[in-house]
mmCIF file of C-alpha atoms in Angstrom:
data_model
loop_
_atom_site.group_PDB
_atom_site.id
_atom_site.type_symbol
_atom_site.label_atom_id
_atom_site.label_comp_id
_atom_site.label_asym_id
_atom_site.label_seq_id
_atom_site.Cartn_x
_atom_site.Cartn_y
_atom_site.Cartn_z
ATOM 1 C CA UNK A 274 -89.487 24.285 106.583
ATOM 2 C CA UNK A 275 -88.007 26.708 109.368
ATOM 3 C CA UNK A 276 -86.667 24.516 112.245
ATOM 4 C CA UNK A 277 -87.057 26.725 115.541
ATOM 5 C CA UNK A 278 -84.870 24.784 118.778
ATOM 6 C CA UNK A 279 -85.605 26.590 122.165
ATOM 7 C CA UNK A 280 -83.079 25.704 124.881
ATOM 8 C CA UNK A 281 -82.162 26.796 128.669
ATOM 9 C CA UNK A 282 -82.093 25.767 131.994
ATOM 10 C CA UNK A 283 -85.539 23.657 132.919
ATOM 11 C CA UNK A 284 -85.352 25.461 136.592
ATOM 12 C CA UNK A 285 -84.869 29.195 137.776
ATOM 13 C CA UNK A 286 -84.950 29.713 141.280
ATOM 14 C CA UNK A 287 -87.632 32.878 142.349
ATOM 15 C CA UNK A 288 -85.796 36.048 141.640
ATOM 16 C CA UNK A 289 -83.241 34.432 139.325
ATOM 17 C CA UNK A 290 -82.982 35.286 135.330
ATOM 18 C CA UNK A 291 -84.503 33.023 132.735
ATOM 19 C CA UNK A 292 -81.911 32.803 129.994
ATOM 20 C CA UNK A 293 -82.982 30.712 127.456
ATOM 21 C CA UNK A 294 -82.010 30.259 123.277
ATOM 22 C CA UNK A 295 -83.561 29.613 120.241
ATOM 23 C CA UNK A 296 -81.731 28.345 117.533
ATOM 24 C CA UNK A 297 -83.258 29.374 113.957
ATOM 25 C CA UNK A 298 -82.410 26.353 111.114
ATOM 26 C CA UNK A 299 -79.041 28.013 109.094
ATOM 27 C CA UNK A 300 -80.381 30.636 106.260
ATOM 28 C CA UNK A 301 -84.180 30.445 107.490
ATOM 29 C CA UNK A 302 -84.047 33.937 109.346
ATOM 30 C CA UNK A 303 -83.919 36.604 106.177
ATOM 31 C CA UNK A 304 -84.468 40.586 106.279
ATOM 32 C CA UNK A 305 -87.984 40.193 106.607
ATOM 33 C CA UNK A 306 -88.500 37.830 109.096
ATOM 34 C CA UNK A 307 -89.501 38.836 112.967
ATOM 35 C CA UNK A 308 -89.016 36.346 115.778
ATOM 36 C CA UNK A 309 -91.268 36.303 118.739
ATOM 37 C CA UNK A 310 -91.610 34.509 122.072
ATOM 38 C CA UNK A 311 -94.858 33.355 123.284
ATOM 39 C CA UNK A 312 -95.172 31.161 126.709
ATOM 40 C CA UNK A 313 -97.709 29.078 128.030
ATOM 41 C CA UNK A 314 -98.416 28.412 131.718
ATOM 42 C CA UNK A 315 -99.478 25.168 132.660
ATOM 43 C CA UNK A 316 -103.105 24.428 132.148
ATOM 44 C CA UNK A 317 -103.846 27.685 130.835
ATOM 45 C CA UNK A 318 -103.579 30.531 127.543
ATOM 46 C CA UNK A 319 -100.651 31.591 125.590
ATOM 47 C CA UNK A 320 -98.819 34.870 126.157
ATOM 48 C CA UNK A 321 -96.906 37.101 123.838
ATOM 49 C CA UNK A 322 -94.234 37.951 125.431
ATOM 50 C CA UNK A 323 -92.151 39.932 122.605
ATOM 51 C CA UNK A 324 -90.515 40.194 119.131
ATOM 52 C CA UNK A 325 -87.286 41.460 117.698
ATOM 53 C CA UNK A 326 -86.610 42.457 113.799
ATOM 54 C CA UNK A 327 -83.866 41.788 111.233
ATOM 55 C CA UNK A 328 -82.517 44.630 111.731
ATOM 56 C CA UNK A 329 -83.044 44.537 116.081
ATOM 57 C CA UNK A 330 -85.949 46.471 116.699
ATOM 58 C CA UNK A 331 -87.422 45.196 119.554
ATOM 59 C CA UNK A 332 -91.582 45.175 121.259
ATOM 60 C CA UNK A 333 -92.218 44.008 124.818
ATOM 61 C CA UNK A 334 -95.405 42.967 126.108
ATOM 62 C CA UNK A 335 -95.658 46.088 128.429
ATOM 63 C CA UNK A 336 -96.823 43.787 131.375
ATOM 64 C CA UNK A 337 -93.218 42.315 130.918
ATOM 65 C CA UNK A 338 -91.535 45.348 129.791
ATOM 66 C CA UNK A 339 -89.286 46.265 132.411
ATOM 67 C CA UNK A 340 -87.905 42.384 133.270
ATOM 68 C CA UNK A 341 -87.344 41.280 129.695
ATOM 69 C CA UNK A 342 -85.029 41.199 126.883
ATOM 70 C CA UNK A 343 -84.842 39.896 123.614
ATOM 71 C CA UNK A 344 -81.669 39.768 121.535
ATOM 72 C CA UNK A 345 -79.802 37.899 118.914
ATOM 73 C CA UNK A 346 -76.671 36.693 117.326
ATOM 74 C CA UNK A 347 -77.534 36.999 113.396
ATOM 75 C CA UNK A 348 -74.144 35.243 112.703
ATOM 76 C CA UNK A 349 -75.081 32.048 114.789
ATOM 77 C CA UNK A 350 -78.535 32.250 114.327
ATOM 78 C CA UNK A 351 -79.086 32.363 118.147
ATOM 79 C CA UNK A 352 -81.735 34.175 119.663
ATOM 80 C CA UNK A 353 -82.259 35.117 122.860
ATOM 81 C CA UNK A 354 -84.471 35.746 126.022
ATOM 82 C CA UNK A 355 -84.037 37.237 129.444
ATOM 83 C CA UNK A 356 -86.512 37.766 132.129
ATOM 84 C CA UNK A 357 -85.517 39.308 135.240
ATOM 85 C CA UNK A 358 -86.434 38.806 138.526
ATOM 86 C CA UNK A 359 -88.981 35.457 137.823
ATOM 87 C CA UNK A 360 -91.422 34.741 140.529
ATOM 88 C CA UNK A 361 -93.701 31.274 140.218
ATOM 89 C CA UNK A 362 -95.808 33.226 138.440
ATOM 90 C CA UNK A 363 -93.258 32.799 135.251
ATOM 91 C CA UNK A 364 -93.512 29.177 135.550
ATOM 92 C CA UNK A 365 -94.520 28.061 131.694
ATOM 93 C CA UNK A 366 -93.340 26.730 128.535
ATOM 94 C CA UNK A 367 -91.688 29.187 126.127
ATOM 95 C CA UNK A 368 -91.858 28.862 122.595
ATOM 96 C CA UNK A 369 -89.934 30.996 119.675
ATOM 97 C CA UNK A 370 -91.926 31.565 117.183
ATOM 98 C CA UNK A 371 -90.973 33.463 113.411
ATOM 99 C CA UNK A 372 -92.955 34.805 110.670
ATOM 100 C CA UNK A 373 -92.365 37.041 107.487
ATOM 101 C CA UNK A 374 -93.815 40.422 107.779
ATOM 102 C CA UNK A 375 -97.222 40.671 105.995
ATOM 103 C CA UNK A 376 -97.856 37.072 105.930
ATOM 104 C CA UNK A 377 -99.220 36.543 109.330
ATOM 105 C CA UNK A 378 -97.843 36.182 112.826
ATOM 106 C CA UNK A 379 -96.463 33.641 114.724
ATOM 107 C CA UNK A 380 -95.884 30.711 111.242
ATOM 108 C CA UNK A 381 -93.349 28.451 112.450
ATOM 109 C CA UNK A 382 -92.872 26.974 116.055
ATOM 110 C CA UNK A 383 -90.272 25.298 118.107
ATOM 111 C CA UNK A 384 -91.818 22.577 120.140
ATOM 112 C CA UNK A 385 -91.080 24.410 123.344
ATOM 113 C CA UNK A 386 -89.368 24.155 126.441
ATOM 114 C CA UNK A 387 -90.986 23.991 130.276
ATOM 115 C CA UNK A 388 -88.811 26.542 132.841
ATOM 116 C CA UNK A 389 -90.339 26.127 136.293
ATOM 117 C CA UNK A 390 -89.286 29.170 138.957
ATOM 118 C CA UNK A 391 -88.885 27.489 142.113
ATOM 119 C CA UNK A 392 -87.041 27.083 144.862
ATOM 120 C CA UNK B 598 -104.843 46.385 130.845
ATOM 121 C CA UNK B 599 -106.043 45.010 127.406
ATOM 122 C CA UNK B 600 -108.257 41.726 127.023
ATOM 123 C CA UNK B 601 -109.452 39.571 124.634
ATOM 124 C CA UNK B 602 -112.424 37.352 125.235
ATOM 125 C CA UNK B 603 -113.134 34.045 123.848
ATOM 126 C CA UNK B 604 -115.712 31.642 124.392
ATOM 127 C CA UNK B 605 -114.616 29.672 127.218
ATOM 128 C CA UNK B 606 -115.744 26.428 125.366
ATOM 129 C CA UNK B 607 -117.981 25.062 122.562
ATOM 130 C CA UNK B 608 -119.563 21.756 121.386
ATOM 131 C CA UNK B 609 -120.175 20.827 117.476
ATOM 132 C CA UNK B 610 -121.384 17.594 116.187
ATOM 133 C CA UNK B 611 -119.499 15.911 113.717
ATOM 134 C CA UNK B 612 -120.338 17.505 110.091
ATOM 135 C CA UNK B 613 -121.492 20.720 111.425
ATOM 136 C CA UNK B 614 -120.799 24.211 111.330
ATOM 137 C CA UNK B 615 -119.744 26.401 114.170
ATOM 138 C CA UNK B 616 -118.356 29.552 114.882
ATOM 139 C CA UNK B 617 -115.554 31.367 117.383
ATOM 140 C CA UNK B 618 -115.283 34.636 118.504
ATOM 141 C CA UNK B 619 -113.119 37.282 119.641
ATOM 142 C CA UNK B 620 -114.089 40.468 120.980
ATOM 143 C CA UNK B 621 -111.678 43.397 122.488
ATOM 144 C CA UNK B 622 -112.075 45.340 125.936
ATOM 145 C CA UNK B 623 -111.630 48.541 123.721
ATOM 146 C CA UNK B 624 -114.157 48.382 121.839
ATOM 147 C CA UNK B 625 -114.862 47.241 118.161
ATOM 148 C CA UNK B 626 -112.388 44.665 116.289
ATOM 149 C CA UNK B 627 -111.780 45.881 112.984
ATOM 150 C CA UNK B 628 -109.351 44.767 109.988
ATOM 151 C CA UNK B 629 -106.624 47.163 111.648
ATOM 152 C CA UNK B 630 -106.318 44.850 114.534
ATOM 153 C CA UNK B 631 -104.805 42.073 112.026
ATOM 154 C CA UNK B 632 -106.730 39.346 113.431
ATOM 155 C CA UNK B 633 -104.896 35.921 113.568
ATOM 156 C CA UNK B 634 -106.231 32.433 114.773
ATOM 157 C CA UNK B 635 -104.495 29.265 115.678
ATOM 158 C CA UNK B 636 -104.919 26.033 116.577
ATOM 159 C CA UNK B 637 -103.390 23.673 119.803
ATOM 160 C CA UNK B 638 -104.220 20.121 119.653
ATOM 161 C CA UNK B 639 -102.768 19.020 123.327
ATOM 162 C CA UNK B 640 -99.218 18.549 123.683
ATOM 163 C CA UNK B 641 -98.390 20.250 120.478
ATOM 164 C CA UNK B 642 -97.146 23.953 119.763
ATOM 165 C CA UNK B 643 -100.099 25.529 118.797
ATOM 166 C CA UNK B 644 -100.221 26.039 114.126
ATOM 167 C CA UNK B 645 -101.744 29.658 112.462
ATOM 168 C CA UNK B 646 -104.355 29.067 110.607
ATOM 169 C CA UNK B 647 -105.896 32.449 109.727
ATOM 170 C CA UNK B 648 -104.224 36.054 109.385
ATOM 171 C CA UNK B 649 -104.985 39.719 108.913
ATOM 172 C CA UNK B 650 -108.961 38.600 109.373
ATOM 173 C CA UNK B 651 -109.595 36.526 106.503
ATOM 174 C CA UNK B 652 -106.460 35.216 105.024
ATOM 175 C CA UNK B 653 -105.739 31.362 105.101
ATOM 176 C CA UNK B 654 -102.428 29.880 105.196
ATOM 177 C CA UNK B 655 -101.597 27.601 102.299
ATOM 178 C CA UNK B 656 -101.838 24.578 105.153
ATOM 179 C CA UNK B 657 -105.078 25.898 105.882
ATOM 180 C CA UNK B 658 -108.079 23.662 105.570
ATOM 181 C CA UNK B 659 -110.807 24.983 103.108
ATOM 182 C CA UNK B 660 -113.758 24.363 105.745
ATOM 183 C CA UNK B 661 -112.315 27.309 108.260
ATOM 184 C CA UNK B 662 -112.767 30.732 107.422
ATOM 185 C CA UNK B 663 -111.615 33.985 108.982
ATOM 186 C CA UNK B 664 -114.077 37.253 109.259
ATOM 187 C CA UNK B 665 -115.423 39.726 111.284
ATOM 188 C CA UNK B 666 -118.826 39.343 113.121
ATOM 189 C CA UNK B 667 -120.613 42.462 114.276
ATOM 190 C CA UNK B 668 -117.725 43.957 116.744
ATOM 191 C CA UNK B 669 -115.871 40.794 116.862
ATOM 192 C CA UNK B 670 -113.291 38.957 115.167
ATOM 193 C CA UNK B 671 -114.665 35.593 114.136
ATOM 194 C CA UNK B 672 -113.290 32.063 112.831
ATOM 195 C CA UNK B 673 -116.070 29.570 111.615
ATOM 196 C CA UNK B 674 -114.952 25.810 111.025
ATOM 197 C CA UNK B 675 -117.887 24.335 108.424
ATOM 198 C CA UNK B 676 -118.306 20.346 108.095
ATOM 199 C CA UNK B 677 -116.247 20.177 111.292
ATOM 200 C CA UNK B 678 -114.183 16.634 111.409
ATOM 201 C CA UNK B 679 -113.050 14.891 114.497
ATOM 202 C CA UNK B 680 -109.654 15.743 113.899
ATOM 203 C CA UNK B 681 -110.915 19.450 114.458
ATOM 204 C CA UNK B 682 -111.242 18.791 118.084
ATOM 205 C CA UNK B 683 -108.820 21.304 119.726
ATOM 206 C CA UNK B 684 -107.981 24.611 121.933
ATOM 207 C CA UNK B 685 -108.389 27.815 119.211
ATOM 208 C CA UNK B 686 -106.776 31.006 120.596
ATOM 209 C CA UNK B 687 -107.299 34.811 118.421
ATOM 210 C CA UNK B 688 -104.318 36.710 118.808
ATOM 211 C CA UNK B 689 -105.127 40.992 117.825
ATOM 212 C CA UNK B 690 -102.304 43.561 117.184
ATOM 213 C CA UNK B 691 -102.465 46.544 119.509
ATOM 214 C CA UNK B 692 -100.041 49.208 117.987
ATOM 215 C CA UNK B 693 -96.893 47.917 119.103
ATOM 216 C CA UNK B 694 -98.078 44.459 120.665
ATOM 217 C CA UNK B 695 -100.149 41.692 120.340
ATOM 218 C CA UNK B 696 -102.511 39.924 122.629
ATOM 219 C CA UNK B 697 -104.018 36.261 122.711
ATOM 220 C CA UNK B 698 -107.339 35.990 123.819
ATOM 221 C CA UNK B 699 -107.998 33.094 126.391
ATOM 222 C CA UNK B 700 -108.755 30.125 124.177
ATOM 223 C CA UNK B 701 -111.590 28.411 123.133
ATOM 224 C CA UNK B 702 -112.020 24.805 124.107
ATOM 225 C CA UNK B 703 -113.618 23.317 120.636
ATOM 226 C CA UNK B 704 -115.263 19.586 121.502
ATOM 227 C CA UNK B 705 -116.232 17.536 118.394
ATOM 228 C CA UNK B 706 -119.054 15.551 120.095
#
């Protein structure tokens, strides 16, 4: 079983960066596997925000496009994201997500972790 | 802007058979979308329970089934238990990205 941990500061003040991590379970991240970051605002739906390969390649949410950034450290097993410029509006609980290409999206989850933006 | 519509909510008795659906602003969902559907039970990360339309996850329960309904995608839960009392979101691929529709609040009443 894939263990996904997210991790990050639980506050972000409004027009601040959201940094936060995810931390894929040692060997449970192989060439076929795509990671993707969903978040959930309180009360309400799930968003996908974006994904990143293997091998890097990277899709945004093109509502989110311009303020985000996914990357990762393969070696560590670190994944990361970075949203730009956060307004209350970006208040929600990120998850990172993974899945093997061809077998559906979005198979294991992290439990989650609640950024508010605020002041 | 894309969006995908769920019902908002639905009501099933215990034992009975009921069905979700998820329908796209641009017309048609087909098999290329790759239809997925998952399941949040509150204060849990939500769990995939159906893929590209129609295929079930090992962990998958036999009584839900994936498949498309006139222009929609569809997931239909038959001899629905209590424990199937949850918030079911569709999630459709759209080239390069994907999109969740907004839920469906499933009460087991």
């Amino acid at each position: 079983q894939v263990q996904l941990q997210e991790s990050g500061p639980g506050l972000v003040k409004p027009s601040g960066t959201l940094s936060l991590t995810c931390a894929v379970s040692s060997g449970s991240f192989s060439s076929r596997d795509w990671l993707t970051w969903v978040r959930q605002p309180p009360g309400t739906g799930l968003e996908w925000i974006g994904e990143i390969s293997h091998s890097g390649k990277t899709y945004y949410n093109p509502s989110l496009k311009s303020r985000v950034t996914i990357s990762m450290d393969k070696s560590k097993n670190h994944f990361s994201l970075s949203l730009r410029s956060v307004t209350a509006a970006d208040t929600a609980v990120y998850h990172c997500t993974t899945h093997p290409a061809g077998e559906g999206q979005l198979v294991n989850w992290g439990q989650g972790t609640l950024v508010t933006v605020s002041s | 802007q894309t969006v995908v519509t769920q019902e908002p909510s639905l009501t099933v008795s215990p034992g009975g058979t009921v069905t979700l659906t998820c329908a796209s602003s641009t017309g048609a969902v087909t098999s290329t979308y790759q239809s997925n559907w998952f399941q949040q039970i509150p204060g849990q990360a939500p769990r995939a329970l159906i893929y590209s339309t129609t295929n079930k996850h090992s962990w998958t329960p036999a009584r839900f089934s994936g498949s498309l309904l006139g222009d929609k995608a569809a997931l239909t839960l038959s001899g629905v238990q209590p424990e199937d009392e949850a918030e079911y979101y569709c999630l459709v691929q759209y080239g390069d990205m994907w999109v969740f529709g907004g839920g469906t609040k499933l009460t087991v009443l």
